[in-house]
């Protein structure tokens, strides 16, 4: 009997693949893992030790040749996004790439210029798919006076990446702003539209250091917004607050709840951080429920250009600060 399930493969076997992409694939009867590659082949072999039919290796071209995948997840360090994404697109394979699109704007533009990118490529930024975002947007847009997004995390003290590339400017392409900023900026632009950078300060404005703290001031058509990122915090917080004449509406992404100005609270479902991966996998597998959205290449490139604009503001001498608040 022919196995008609979607043939799923992955490039990069680190924490992101283990915690997000692989569980989402395993939860779908319409998908089966057929191959993985990693620069450390032993890691790939250990991850698939209980899956003897899964091909493992170190080369993307061999992965495509040996397994014939329908869908590839790219879960590599930022500087290694472009090559496997382009290889998948060249082969006509659907591909889900981790954010940001690439370590550099030049590579991001190369990906976006591929003729198959708009159709086949999705980027993993889940906040726009949060189940409470619609209700939050409805409350927030009515008379919004200011917006504050707070993103605080202990970074590698909690995440413990398989390889220590987050602190390497060459591999990461940037620090906390490029790492966490796209998540926040995608949510904000989804709710409030295009943004302009007003000012940016980081705790490491000069290469080769990577920043851990960022203060970014934005304007959404005159609506002021502040994004505060701390990747070396002693606490966990991911929340966006919109102040209106009625008070504050808070979407608490970590707790999964919407706290309205009138005191009412709404709860979200389980694991909303998987929403973008789930939506893209459902799109490719044709799962019931109608068309499934994705974060496309144009949006991902626009977010990367917005981040690059913020970095440019941070590098200007008059914008520099010894530490971001």
PDB file of C-alpha atoms in Angstrom:
ATOM      1  CA  UNK A   1       0.000   0.000   0.000  1.00  0.00           C
ATOM      2  CA  UNK A   2       1.311   3.462  -0.920  1.00  0.00           C
ATOM      3  CA  UNK A   3       1.920   5.814   1.995  1.00  0.00           C
ATOM      4  CA  UNK A   4       0.283   9.075   0.945  1.00  0.00           C
ATOM      5  CA  UNK A   5       1.196  11.055   4.033  1.00  0.00           C
ATOM      6  CA  UNK A   6       3.115  14.321   3.680  1.00  0.00           C
ATOM      7  CA  UNK A   7       6.826  13.541   3.725  1.00  0.00           C
ATOM      8  CA  UNK A   8       8.361  15.865   6.324  1.00  0.00           C
ATOM      9  CA  UNK A   9      12.065  16.631   6.734  1.00  0.00           C
ATOM     10  CA  UNK A  10      14.086  19.110   8.767  1.00  0.00           C
ATOM     11  CA  UNK A  11      17.364  20.983   8.634  1.00  0.00           C
ATOM     12  CA  UNK A  12      18.736  21.597  12.136  1.00  0.00           C
ATOM     13  CA  UNK A  13      18.049  19.350  15.129  1.00  0.00           C
ATOM     14  CA  UNK A  14      18.271  21.851  17.986  1.00  0.00           C
ATOM     15  CA  UNK A  15      15.780  22.941  20.638  1.00  0.00           C
ATOM     16  CA  UNK A  16      13.414  24.707  18.234  1.00  0.00           C
ATOM     17  CA  UNK A  17      12.957  21.587  16.151  1.00  0.00           C
ATOM     18  CA  UNK A  18      12.657  19.334  19.204  1.00  0.00           C
ATOM     19  CA  UNK A  19      10.146  21.516  21.075  1.00  0.00           C
ATOM     20  CA  UNK A  20       8.052  23.039  18.293  1.00  0.00           C
ATOM     21  CA  UNK A  21       8.303  21.545  14.815  1.00  0.00           C
ATOM     22  CA  UNK A  22       8.674  17.851  15.628  1.00  0.00           C
ATOM     23  CA  UNK A  23       5.790  17.681  18.161  1.00  0.00           C
ATOM     24  CA  UNK A  24       3.510  19.495  15.707  1.00  0.00           C
ATOM     25  CA  UNK A  25       4.418  17.026  12.973  1.00  0.00           C
ATOM     26  CA  UNK A  26       4.004  14.007  15.246  1.00  0.00           C
ATOM     27  CA  UNK A  27       0.544  15.239  16.249  1.00  0.00           C
ATOM     28  CA  UNK A  28      -0.642  14.991  12.629  1.00  0.00           C
ATOM     29  CA  UNK A  29      -1.558  11.644  11.120  1.00  0.00           C
ATOM     30  CA  UNK A  30      -1.170  13.250   7.689  1.00  0.00           C
ATOM     31  CA  UNK A  31       2.588  13.761   8.196  1.00  0.00           C
ATOM     32  CA  UNK A  32       5.570  11.493   8.705  1.00  0.00           C
ATOM     33  CA  UNK A  33       9.186  12.354   9.377  1.00  0.00           C
ATOM     34  CA  UNK A  34      11.432  10.988   6.629  1.00  0.00           C
ATOM     35  CA  UNK A  35      14.759  12.720   7.173  1.00  0.00           C
ATOM     36  CA  UNK A  36      16.810  15.208   9.193  1.00  0.00           C
ATOM     37  CA  UNK A  37      20.189  16.825   8.731  1.00  0.00           C
ATOM     38  CA  UNK A  38      22.450  18.618  11.152  1.00  0.00           C
ATOM     39  CA  UNK A  39      26.081  19.725  11.096  1.00  0.00           C
ATOM     40  CA  UNK A  40      26.470  17.286  13.993  1.00  0.00           C
ATOM     41  CA  UNK A  41      25.239  14.028  12.494  1.00  0.00           C
ATOM     42  CA  UNK A  42      25.408  12.336  15.898  1.00  0.00           C
ATOM     43  CA  UNK A  43      22.773  14.757  17.177  1.00  0.00           C
ATOM     44  CA  UNK A  44      20.524  13.880  14.246  1.00  0.00           C
ATOM     45  CA  UNK A  45      21.034  10.176  14.886  1.00  0.00           C
ATOM     46  CA  UNK A  46      20.330  10.504  18.612  1.00  0.00           C
ATOM     47  CA  UNK A  47      17.144  12.465  17.966  1.00  0.00           C
ATOM     48  CA  UNK A  48      15.822   9.799  15.612  1.00  0.00           C
ATOM     49  CA  UNK A  49      17.206   6.729  17.417  1.00  0.00           C
ATOM     50  CA  UNK A  50      13.688   5.330  17.883  1.00  0.00           C
ATOM     51  CA  UNK A  51      12.772   6.052  14.245  1.00  0.00           C
ATOM     52  CA  UNK A  52      14.855   3.587  12.196  1.00  0.00           C
ATOM     53  CA  UNK A  53      13.202   4.571   8.903  1.00  0.00           C
ATOM     54  CA  UNK A  54      14.303   8.222   9.173  1.00  0.00           C
ATOM     55  CA  UNK A  55      17.290   9.183   7.016  1.00  0.00           C
ATOM     56  CA  UNK A  56      20.023  11.260   8.716  1.00  0.00           C
ATOM     57  CA  UNK A  57      22.975  13.185   7.332  1.00  0.00           C
ATOM     58  CA  UNK A  58      24.704  16.550   7.091  1.00  0.00           C
ATOM     59  CA  UNK A  59      23.906  17.747   3.560  1.00  0.00           C
ATOM     60  CA  UNK A  60      20.668  19.352   2.400  1.00  0.00           C
ATOM     61  CA  UNK A  61      21.098  18.221  -1.192  1.00  0.00           C
ATOM     62  CA  UNK A  62      21.394  14.614  -0.048  1.00  0.00           C
ATOM     63  CA  UNK A  63      18.363  15.035   2.214  1.00  0.00           C
ATOM     64  CA  UNK A  64      16.268  16.149  -0.758  1.00  0.00           C
ATOM     65  CA  UNK A  65      17.672  13.458  -3.035  1.00  0.00           C
ATOM     66  CA  UNK A  66      17.332  10.589  -0.559  1.00  0.00           C
ATOM     67  CA  UNK A  67      13.964  11.389   1.041  1.00  0.00           C
ATOM     68  CA  UNK A  68      11.970  13.352  -1.559  1.00  0.00           C
ATOM     69  CA  UNK A  69      10.250  15.558   1.048  1.00  0.00           C
ATOM     70  CA  UNK A  70       7.046  17.502   0.494  1.00  0.00           C
ATOM     71  CA  UNK A  71       7.798  19.853   3.385  1.00  0.00           C
ATOM     72  CA  UNK A  72      11.013  20.977   5.077  1.00  0.00           C
ATOM     73  CA  UNK A  73      11.442  22.882   8.344  1.00  0.00           C
ATOM     74  CA  UNK A  74      14.589  25.024   8.565  1.00  0.00           C
ATOM     75  CA  UNK A  75      15.618  25.298  12.221  1.00  0.00           C
ATOM     76  CA  UNK A  76      19.273  26.302  11.892  1.00  0.00           C
ATOM     77  CA  UNK A  77      21.189  29.296  13.265  1.00  0.00           C
ATOM     78  CA  UNK A  78      20.267  32.490  11.419  1.00  0.00           C
ATOM     79  CA  UNK A  79      23.302  32.540   9.117  1.00  0.00           C
ATOM     80  CA  UNK A  80      22.374  29.069   7.838  1.00  0.00           C
ATOM     81  CA  UNK A  81      18.786  29.859   6.845  1.00  0.00           C
ATOM     82  CA  UNK A  82      19.294  31.041   3.272  1.00  0.00           C
ATOM     83  CA  UNK A  83      21.009  28.016   1.707  1.00  0.00           C
ATOM     84  CA  UNK A  84      18.490  25.316   2.756  1.00  0.00           C
ATOM     85  CA  UNK A  85      15.502  27.594   2.158  1.00  0.00           C
ATOM     86  CA  UNK A  86      16.681  28.360  -1.374  1.00  0.00           C
ATOM     87  CA  UNK A  87      17.476  24.692  -2.016  1.00  0.00           C
ATOM     88  CA  UNK A  88      13.949  23.728  -0.974  1.00  0.00           C
ATOM     89  CA  UNK A  89      12.399  26.449  -3.123  1.00  0.00           C
ATOM     90  CA  UNK A  90      14.541  25.426  -6.112  1.00  0.00           C
ATOM     91  CA  UNK A  91      13.168  21.896  -5.717  1.00  0.00           C
ATOM     92  CA  UNK A  92       9.562  23.094  -5.418  1.00  0.00           C
ATOM     93  CA  UNK A  93       9.289  21.982  -1.785  1.00  0.00           C
ATOM     94  CA  UNK A  94       7.170  23.787   0.810  1.00  0.00           C
ATOM     95  CA  UNK A  95       9.431  25.199   3.513  1.00  0.00           C
ATOM     96  CA  UNK A  96       8.827  26.640   6.980  1.00  0.00           C
ATOM     97  CA  UNK A  97      11.736  28.807   8.155  1.00  0.00           C
ATOM     98  CA  UNK A  98      12.436  30.006  11.653  1.00  0.00           C
ATOM     99  CA  UNK A  99      12.562  33.756  12.208  1.00  0.00           C
ATOM    100  CA  UNK A 100      14.278  35.965  11.235  1.00  0.00           C
ATOM    101  CA  UNK A 101      14.293  35.320   7.515  1.00  0.00           C
ATOM    102  CA  UNK A 102      18.118  35.432   7.498  1.00  0.00           C
ATOM    103  CA  UNK A 103      21.087  36.808   9.429  1.00  0.00           C
ATOM    104  CA  UNK A 104      21.523  39.650   6.933  1.00  0.00           C
ATOM    105  CA  UNK A 105      19.184  41.823   4.924  1.00  0.00           C
ATOM    106  CA  UNK A 106      21.074  40.822   1.769  1.00  0.00           C
ATOM    107  CA  UNK A 107      20.279  37.140   2.342  1.00  0.00           C
ATOM    108  CA  UNK A 108      16.704  37.984   3.296  1.00  0.00           C
ATOM    109  CA  UNK A 109      16.303  39.832  -0.002  1.00  0.00           C
ATOM    110  CA  UNK A 110      17.763  36.864  -1.901  1.00  0.00           C
ATOM    111  CA  UNK A 111      15.171  34.576  -0.346  1.00  0.00           C
ATOM    112  CA  UNK A 112      12.333  37.025  -0.998  1.00  0.00           C
ATOM    113  CA  UNK A 113      13.381  37.377  -4.654  1.00  0.00           C
ATOM    114  CA  UNK A 114      12.960  33.658  -5.346  1.00  0.00           C
ATOM    115  CA  UNK A 115      10.003  33.160  -7.696  1.00  0.00           C
ATOM    116  CA  UNK A 116       8.545  30.361  -5.540  1.00  0.00           C
ATOM    117  CA  UNK A 117       8.974  32.107  -2.182  1.00  0.00           C
ATOM    118  CA  UNK A 118       5.564  33.745  -1.987  1.00  0.00           C
ATOM    119  CA  UNK A 119       3.769  30.468  -2.672  1.00  0.00           C
ATOM    120  CA  UNK A 120       5.920  27.943  -0.803  1.00  0.00           C
ATOM    121  CA  UNK A 121       7.640  29.748   2.084  1.00  0.00           C
ATOM    122  CA  UNK A 122       6.287  30.389   5.568  1.00  0.00           C
ATOM    123  CA  UNK A 123       8.095  31.953   8.532  1.00  0.00           C
ATOM    124  CA  UNK A 124       7.523  30.930  12.138  1.00  0.00           C
ATOM    125  CA  UNK A 125       6.170  33.964  13.969  1.00  0.00           C
ATOM    126  CA  UNK A 126       3.228  32.760  16.062  1.00  0.00           C
ATOM    127  CA  UNK A 127       1.921  35.855  17.843  1.00  0.00           C
ATOM    128  CA  UNK A 128      -0.325  36.965  14.971  1.00  0.00           C
ATOM    129  CA  UNK A 129      -2.098  33.612  15.309  1.00  0.00           C
ATOM    130  CA  UNK A 130      -2.708  33.957  19.046  1.00  0.00           C
ATOM    131  CA  UNK A 131      -6.320  32.962  19.779  1.00  0.00           C
ATOM    132  CA  UNK A 132      -6.923  36.147  21.807  1.00  0.00           C
ATOM    133  CA  UNK A 133      -5.378  38.576  19.317  1.00  0.00           C
ATOM    134  CA  UNK A 134      -8.658  39.327  17.550  1.00  0.00           C
ATOM    135  CA  UNK A 135     -10.416  40.269  20.778  1.00  0.00           C
ATOM    136  CA  UNK A 136      -7.403  42.287  21.907  1.00  0.00           C
ATOM    137  CA  UNK A 137      -7.236  44.170  18.609  1.00  0.00           C
ATOM    138  CA  UNK A 138     -10.937  45.033  18.770  1.00  0.00           C
ATOM    139  CA  UNK A 139     -10.520  46.471  22.263  1.00  0.00           C
ATOM    140  CA  UNK A 140      -7.174  48.137  21.570  1.00  0.00           C
ATOM    141  CA  UNK A 141      -7.989  49.959  18.351  1.00  0.00           C
ATOM    142  CA  UNK A 142     -10.835  51.961  19.896  1.00  0.00           C
ATOM    143  CA  UNK A 143      -9.214  55.136  21.185  1.00  0.00           C
ATOM    144  CA  UNK A 144      -5.686  53.795  21.631  1.00  0.00           C
ATOM    145  CA  UNK A 145      -3.378  56.414  23.135  1.00  0.00           C
ATOM    146  CA  UNK A 146      -0.140  54.490  23.537  1.00  0.00           C
ATOM    147  CA  UNK A 147       1.214  50.967  23.262  1.00  0.00           C
ATOM    148  CA  UNK A 148       3.863  49.193  25.331  1.00  0.00           C
ATOM    149  CA  UNK A 149       5.300  45.775  24.501  1.00  0.00           C
ATOM    150  CA  UNK A 150       7.498  44.136  27.152  1.00  0.00           C
ATOM    151  CA  UNK A 151       9.622  41.110  26.254  1.00  0.00           C
ATOM    152  CA  UNK A 152      11.722  39.819  29.152  1.00  0.00           C
ATOM    153  CA  UNK A 153      13.424  36.443  29.332  1.00  0.00           C
ATOM    154  CA  UNK A 154      16.471  34.906  31.044  1.00  0.00           C
ATOM    155  CA  UNK A 155      17.695  33.867  27.595  1.00  0.00           C
ATOM    156  CA  UNK A 156      20.040  30.907  27.474  1.00  0.00           C
ATOM    157  CA  UNK A 157      19.691  30.354  31.230  1.00  0.00           C
ATOM    158  CA  UNK A 158      16.266  28.927  30.392  1.00  0.00           C
ATOM    159  CA  UNK A 159      16.446  28.082  26.692  1.00  0.00           C
ATOM    160  CA  UNK A 160      19.850  26.290  26.681  1.00  0.00           C
ATOM    161  CA  UNK A 161      20.425  26.159  22.940  1.00  0.00           C
ATOM    162  CA  UNK A 162      22.252  23.114  21.618  1.00  0.00           C
ATOM    163  CA  UNK A 163      24.974  25.343  20.162  1.00  0.00           C
ATOM    164  CA  UNK A 164      26.000  28.743  21.634  1.00  0.00           C
ATOM    165  CA  UNK A 165      25.419  30.810  18.506  1.00  0.00           C
ATOM    166  CA  UNK A 166      23.110  33.484  19.955  1.00  0.00           C
ATOM    167  CA  UNK A 167      26.072  35.486  21.232  1.00  0.00           C
ATOM    168  CA  UNK A 168      27.971  35.289  17.936  1.00  0.00           C
ATOM    169  CA  UNK A 169      27.167  38.385  15.880  1.00  0.00           C
ATOM    170  CA  UNK A 170      28.334  36.764  12.660  1.00  0.00           C
ATOM    171  CA  UNK A 171      26.063  33.747  13.061  1.00  0.00           C
ATOM    172  CA  UNK A 172      23.085  35.496  14.659  1.00  0.00           C
ATOM    173  CA  UNK A 173      23.202  38.667  12.554  1.00  0.00           C
ATOM    174  CA  UNK A 174      22.282  40.692  15.634  1.00  0.00           C
ATOM    175  CA  UNK A 175      21.275  40.356  19.250  1.00  0.00           C
ATOM    176  CA  UNK A 176      18.015  40.527  21.158  1.00  0.00           C
ATOM    177  CA  UNK A 177      16.428  42.918  18.665  1.00  0.00           C
ATOM    178  CA  UNK A 178      16.818  40.559  15.702  1.00  0.00           C
ATOM    179  CA  UNK A 179      16.108  37.494  17.836  1.00  0.00           C
ATOM    180  CA  UNK A 180      12.953  38.569  19.682  1.00  0.00           C
ATOM    181  CA  UNK A 181      12.008  41.796  17.924  1.00  0.00           C
ATOM    182  CA  UNK A 182      10.309  40.169  14.896  1.00  0.00           C
ATOM    183  CA  UNK A 183       7.855  38.370  17.196  1.00  0.00           C
ATOM    184  CA  UNK A 184       6.763  41.608  18.832  1.00  0.00           C
ATOM    185  CA  UNK A 185       6.851  43.698  15.665  1.00  0.00           C
ATOM    186  CA  UNK A 186       4.775  41.160  13.746  1.00  0.00           C
ATOM    187  CA  UNK A 187       2.045  41.336  16.387  1.00  0.00           C
ATOM    188  CA  UNK A 188       2.126  45.123  16.527  1.00  0.00           C
ATOM    189  CA  UNK A 189       2.014  45.620  12.762  1.00  0.00           C
ATOM    190  CA  UNK A 190      -0.757  43.038  12.468  1.00  0.00           C
ATOM    191  CA  UNK A 191      -2.888  45.056  14.895  1.00  0.00           C
ATOM    192  CA  UNK A 192      -1.857  48.646  14.143  1.00  0.00           C
ATOM    193  CA  UNK A 193      -0.452  48.629  10.597  1.00  0.00           C
ATOM    194  CA  UNK A 194       2.895  49.881   9.275  1.00  0.00           C
ATOM    195  CA  UNK A 195       5.381  51.269  11.791  1.00  0.00           C
ATOM    196  CA  UNK A 196       8.078  53.907  11.672  1.00  0.00           C
ATOM    197  CA  UNK A 197      11.129  53.871  13.927  1.00  0.00           C
ATOM    198  CA  UNK A 198      11.422  57.004  16.060  1.00  0.00           C
ATOM    199  CA  UNK A 199      14.395  56.045  18.246  1.00  0.00           C
ATOM    200  CA  UNK A 200      16.336  53.006  19.381  1.00  0.00           C
ATOM    201  CA  UNK A 201      18.881  52.384  22.131  1.00  0.00           C
ATOM    202  CA  UNK A 202      20.692  49.168  22.972  1.00  0.00           C
ATOM    203  CA  UNK A 203      23.262  48.102  25.528  1.00  0.00           C
ATOM    204  CA  UNK A 204      25.707  47.141  22.742  1.00  0.00           C
ATOM    205  CA  UNK A 205      25.400  49.499  19.753  1.00  0.00           C
ATOM    206  CA  UNK A 206      28.815  48.591  18.309  1.00  0.00           C
ATOM    207  CA  UNK A 207      29.845  45.327  16.622  1.00  0.00           C
ATOM    208  CA  UNK A 208      31.044  42.690  17.361  1.00  0.00           C
ATOM    209  CA  UNK A 209      29.033  42.688  20.606  1.00  0.00           C
ATOM    210  CA  UNK A 210      25.400  41.581  20.515  1.00  0.00           C
ATOM    211  CA  UNK A 211      22.815  43.470  22.511  1.00  0.00           C
ATOM    212  CA  UNK A 212      20.765  41.924  25.304  1.00  0.00           C
ATOM    213  CA  UNK A 213      18.625  44.980  26.088  1.00  0.00           C
ATOM    214  CA  UNK A 214      16.724  47.189  23.675  1.00  0.00           C
ATOM    215  CA  UNK A 215      14.462  50.199  23.951  1.00  0.00           C
ATOM    216  CA  UNK A 216      12.667  50.887  20.674  1.00  0.00           C
ATOM    217  CA  UNK A 217      10.249  53.779  20.110  1.00  0.00           C
ATOM    218  CA  UNK A 218       7.825  53.442  17.212  1.00  0.00           C
ATOM    219  CA  UNK A 219       4.965  55.342  15.634  1.00  0.00           C
ATOM    220  CA  UNK A 220       1.923  53.720  14.058  1.00  0.00           C
ATOM    221  CA  UNK A 221       0.425  56.596  12.100  1.00  0.00           C
ATOM    222  CA  UNK A 222       0.939  58.894  15.085  1.00  0.00           C
ATOM    223  CA  UNK A 223       0.145  56.291  17.756  1.00  0.00           C
ATOM    224  CA  UNK A 224       3.246  56.088  19.992  1.00  0.00           C
ATOM    225  CA  UNK A 225       4.562  52.658  20.922  1.00  0.00           C
ATOM    226  CA  UNK A 226       7.456  51.405  23.024  1.00  0.00           C
ATOM    227  CA  UNK A 227       9.112  47.994  22.707  1.00  0.00           C
ATOM    228  CA  UNK A 228      11.311  46.986  25.643  1.00  0.00           C
ATOM    229  CA  UNK A 229      13.366  43.800  25.231  1.00  0.00           C
ATOM    230  CA  UNK A 230      15.538  42.266  27.924  1.00  0.00           C
ATOM    231  CA  UNK A 231      17.117  38.932  27.020  1.00  0.00           C
ATOM    232  CA  UNK A 232      19.151  38.841  30.242  1.00  0.00           C
ATOM    233  CA  UNK A 233      16.272  39.410  32.649  1.00  0.00           C
ATOM    234  CA  UNK A 234      15.604  37.609  35.917  1.00  0.00           C
ATOM    235  CA  UNK A 235      11.944  37.220  35.062  1.00  0.00           C
ATOM    236  CA  UNK A 236       9.680  36.025  32.267  1.00  0.00           C
ATOM    237  CA  UNK A 237       7.248  38.465  30.693  1.00  0.00           C
ATOM    238  CA  UNK A 238       5.767  38.761  27.221  1.00  0.00           C
ATOM    239  CA  UNK A 239       2.896  41.215  27.186  1.00  0.00           C
ATOM    240  CA  UNK A 240       1.476  44.097  25.199  1.00  0.00           C
ATOM    241  CA  UNK A 241      -0.488  46.882  26.868  1.00  0.00           C
ATOM    242  CA  UNK A 242      -2.677  49.393  25.066  1.00  0.00           C
ATOM    243  CA  UNK A 243      -3.812  52.423  27.026  1.00  0.00           C
ATOM    244  CA  UNK A 244      -7.183  53.860  26.022  1.00  0.00           C
ATOM    245  CA  UNK A 245      -9.575  56.365  27.584  1.00  0.00           C
ATOM    246  CA  UNK A 246     -11.183  53.420  29.389  1.00  0.00           C
ATOM    247  CA  UNK A 247      -7.894  52.190  30.858  1.00  0.00           C
ATOM    248  CA  UNK A 248      -5.387  49.486  29.965  1.00  0.00           C
ATOM    249  CA  UNK A 249      -6.053  46.403  27.872  1.00  0.00           C
ATOM    250  CA  UNK A 250      -3.313  43.799  28.392  1.00  0.00           C
ATOM    251  CA  UNK A 251      -2.605  40.793  26.223  1.00  0.00           C
ATOM    252  CA  UNK A 252      -0.393  38.579  28.376  1.00  0.00           C
ATOM    253  CA  UNK A 253       1.179  36.173  25.919  1.00  0.00           C
ATOM    254  CA  UNK A 254       3.075  34.192  28.543  1.00  0.00           C
ATOM    255  CA  UNK A 255       0.037  33.536  30.737  1.00  0.00           C
ATOM    256  CA  UNK A 256      -2.314  33.211  27.784  1.00  0.00           C
ATOM    257  CA  UNK A 257      -4.871  35.751  28.920  1.00  0.00           C
ATOM    258  CA  UNK A 258      -6.486  39.013  27.896  1.00  0.00           C
ATOM    259  CA  UNK A 259      -7.131  41.430  30.767  1.00  0.00           C
ATOM    260  CA  UNK A 260      -9.551  44.125  29.663  1.00  0.00           C
ATOM    261  CA  UNK A 261      -9.809  47.607  31.129  1.00  0.00           C
ATOM    262  CA  UNK A 262     -13.167  46.734  32.687  1.00  0.00           C
ATOM    263  CA  UNK A 263     -11.544  43.969  34.741  1.00  0.00           C
ATOM    264  CA  UNK A 264     -12.799  41.003  32.725  1.00  0.00           C
ATOM    265  CA  UNK A 265     -10.287  38.280  31.844  1.00  0.00           C
ATOM    266  CA  UNK A 266     -10.298  35.841  28.932  1.00  0.00           C
ATOM    267  CA  UNK A 267      -8.098  32.744  28.762  1.00  0.00           C
ATOM    268  CA  UNK A 268      -6.401  31.239  25.706  1.00  0.00           C
ATOM    269  CA  UNK A 269      -5.943  27.608  24.735  1.00  0.00           C
ATOM    270  CA  UNK A 270      -2.854  25.473  25.241  1.00  0.00           C
ATOM    271  CA  UNK A 271       0.554  26.262  23.758  1.00  0.00           C
ATOM    272  CA  UNK A 272      -0.191  29.281  21.525  1.00  0.00           C
ATOM    273  CA  UNK A 273       3.561  29.427  20.719  1.00  0.00           C
ATOM    274  CA  UNK A 274       2.911  26.525  18.323  1.00  0.00           C
ATOM    275  CA  UNK A 275       0.267  28.435  16.369  1.00  0.00           C
ATOM    276  CA  UNK A 276       2.351  29.430  13.340  1.00  0.00           C
ATOM    277  CA  UNK A 277       3.898  25.984  12.940  1.00  0.00           C
ATOM    278  CA  UNK A 278       0.482  24.363  13.263  1.00  0.00           C
ATOM    279  CA  UNK A 279      -1.104  26.772  10.780  1.00  0.00           C
ATOM    280  CA  UNK A 280       1.578  26.143   8.173  1.00  0.00           C
ATOM    281  CA  UNK A 281       1.501  22.374   8.611  1.00  0.00           C
ATOM    282  CA  UNK A 282      -2.291  22.433   8.297  1.00  0.00           C
ATOM    283  CA  UNK A 283      -1.929  24.526   5.147  1.00  0.00           C
ATOM    284  CA  UNK A 284       0.423  22.019   3.536  1.00  0.00           C
ATOM    285  CA  UNK A 285      -1.525  18.939   4.615  1.00  0.00           C
ATOM    286  CA  UNK A 286      -4.880  20.441   3.629  1.00  0.00           C
ATOM    287  CA  UNK A 287      -6.341  19.847   7.079  1.00  0.00           C
ATOM    288  CA  UNK A 288     -10.081  20.512   7.492  1.00  0.00           C
ATOM    289  CA  UNK A 289     -11.119  24.001   8.491  1.00  0.00           C
ATOM    290  CA  UNK A 290     -10.636  26.024   5.348  1.00  0.00           C
ATOM    291  CA  UNK A 291      -7.568  27.918   4.114  1.00  0.00           C
ATOM    292  CA  UNK A 292      -4.783  28.299   6.649  1.00  0.00           C
ATOM    293  CA  UNK A 293      -2.827  31.530   6.947  1.00  0.00           C
ATOM    294  CA  UNK A 294       0.930  31.928   7.159  1.00  0.00           C
ATOM    295  CA  UNK A 295       3.520  34.622   7.733  1.00  0.00           C
ATOM    296  CA  UNK A 296       4.710  35.074   4.164  1.00  0.00           C
ATOM    297  CA  UNK A 297       8.030  36.183   2.783  1.00  0.00           C
ATOM    298  CA  UNK A 298       6.971  39.777   2.094  1.00  0.00           C
ATOM    299  CA  UNK A 299       5.891  40.329   5.684  1.00  0.00           C
ATOM    300  CA  UNK A 300       9.028  38.638   7.002  1.00  0.00           C
ATOM    301  CA  UNK A 301      11.262  40.832   4.836  1.00  0.00           C
ATOM    302  CA  UNK A 302       9.369  43.977   5.880  1.00  0.00           C
ATOM    303  CA  UNK A 303       9.929  43.080   9.546  1.00  0.00           C
ATOM    304  CA  UNK A 304      13.637  42.509   8.941  1.00  0.00           C
ATOM    305  CA  UNK A 305      13.914  45.896   7.234  1.00  0.00           C
ATOM    306  CA  UNK A 306      12.159  47.472  10.225  1.00  0.00           C
ATOM    307  CA  UNK A 307      14.688  45.830  12.547  1.00  0.00           C
ATOM    308  CA  UNK A 308      17.531  47.068  10.335  1.00  0.00           C
ATOM    309  CA  UNK A 309      16.116  50.597  10.557  1.00  0.00           C
ATOM    310  CA  UNK A 310      16.090  50.283  14.358  1.00  0.00           C
ATOM    311  CA  UNK A 311      19.726  49.178  14.347  1.00  0.00           C
ATOM    312  CA  UNK A 312      20.613  52.169  12.185  1.00  0.00           C
ATOM    313  CA  UNK A 313      18.992  54.494  14.725  1.00  0.00           C
ATOM    314  CA  UNK A 314      20.850  52.777  17.570  1.00  0.00           C
ATOM    315  CA  UNK A 315      24.197  53.293  15.815  1.00  0.00           C
ATOM    316  CA  UNK A 316      23.688  57.029  15.435  1.00  0.00           C
ATOM    317  CA  UNK A 317      25.851  58.815  18.060  1.00  0.00           C
ATOM    318  CA  UNK A 318      23.017  60.967  19.364  1.00  0.00           C
ATOM    319  CA  UNK A 319      20.862  57.864  19.877  1.00  0.00           C
ATOM    320  CA  UNK A 320      23.379  55.841  21.852  1.00  0.00           C
ATOM    321  CA  UNK A 321      22.875  54.942  25.483  1.00  0.00           C
ATOM    322  CA  UNK A 322      25.105  53.010  27.860  1.00  0.00           C
ATOM    323  CA  UNK A 323      22.156  50.796  28.719  1.00  0.00           C
ATOM    324  CA  UNK A 324      18.591  50.482  27.518  1.00  0.00           C
ATOM    325  CA  UNK A 325      15.901  50.820  30.142  1.00  0.00           C
TER     326      UNK A 325
END
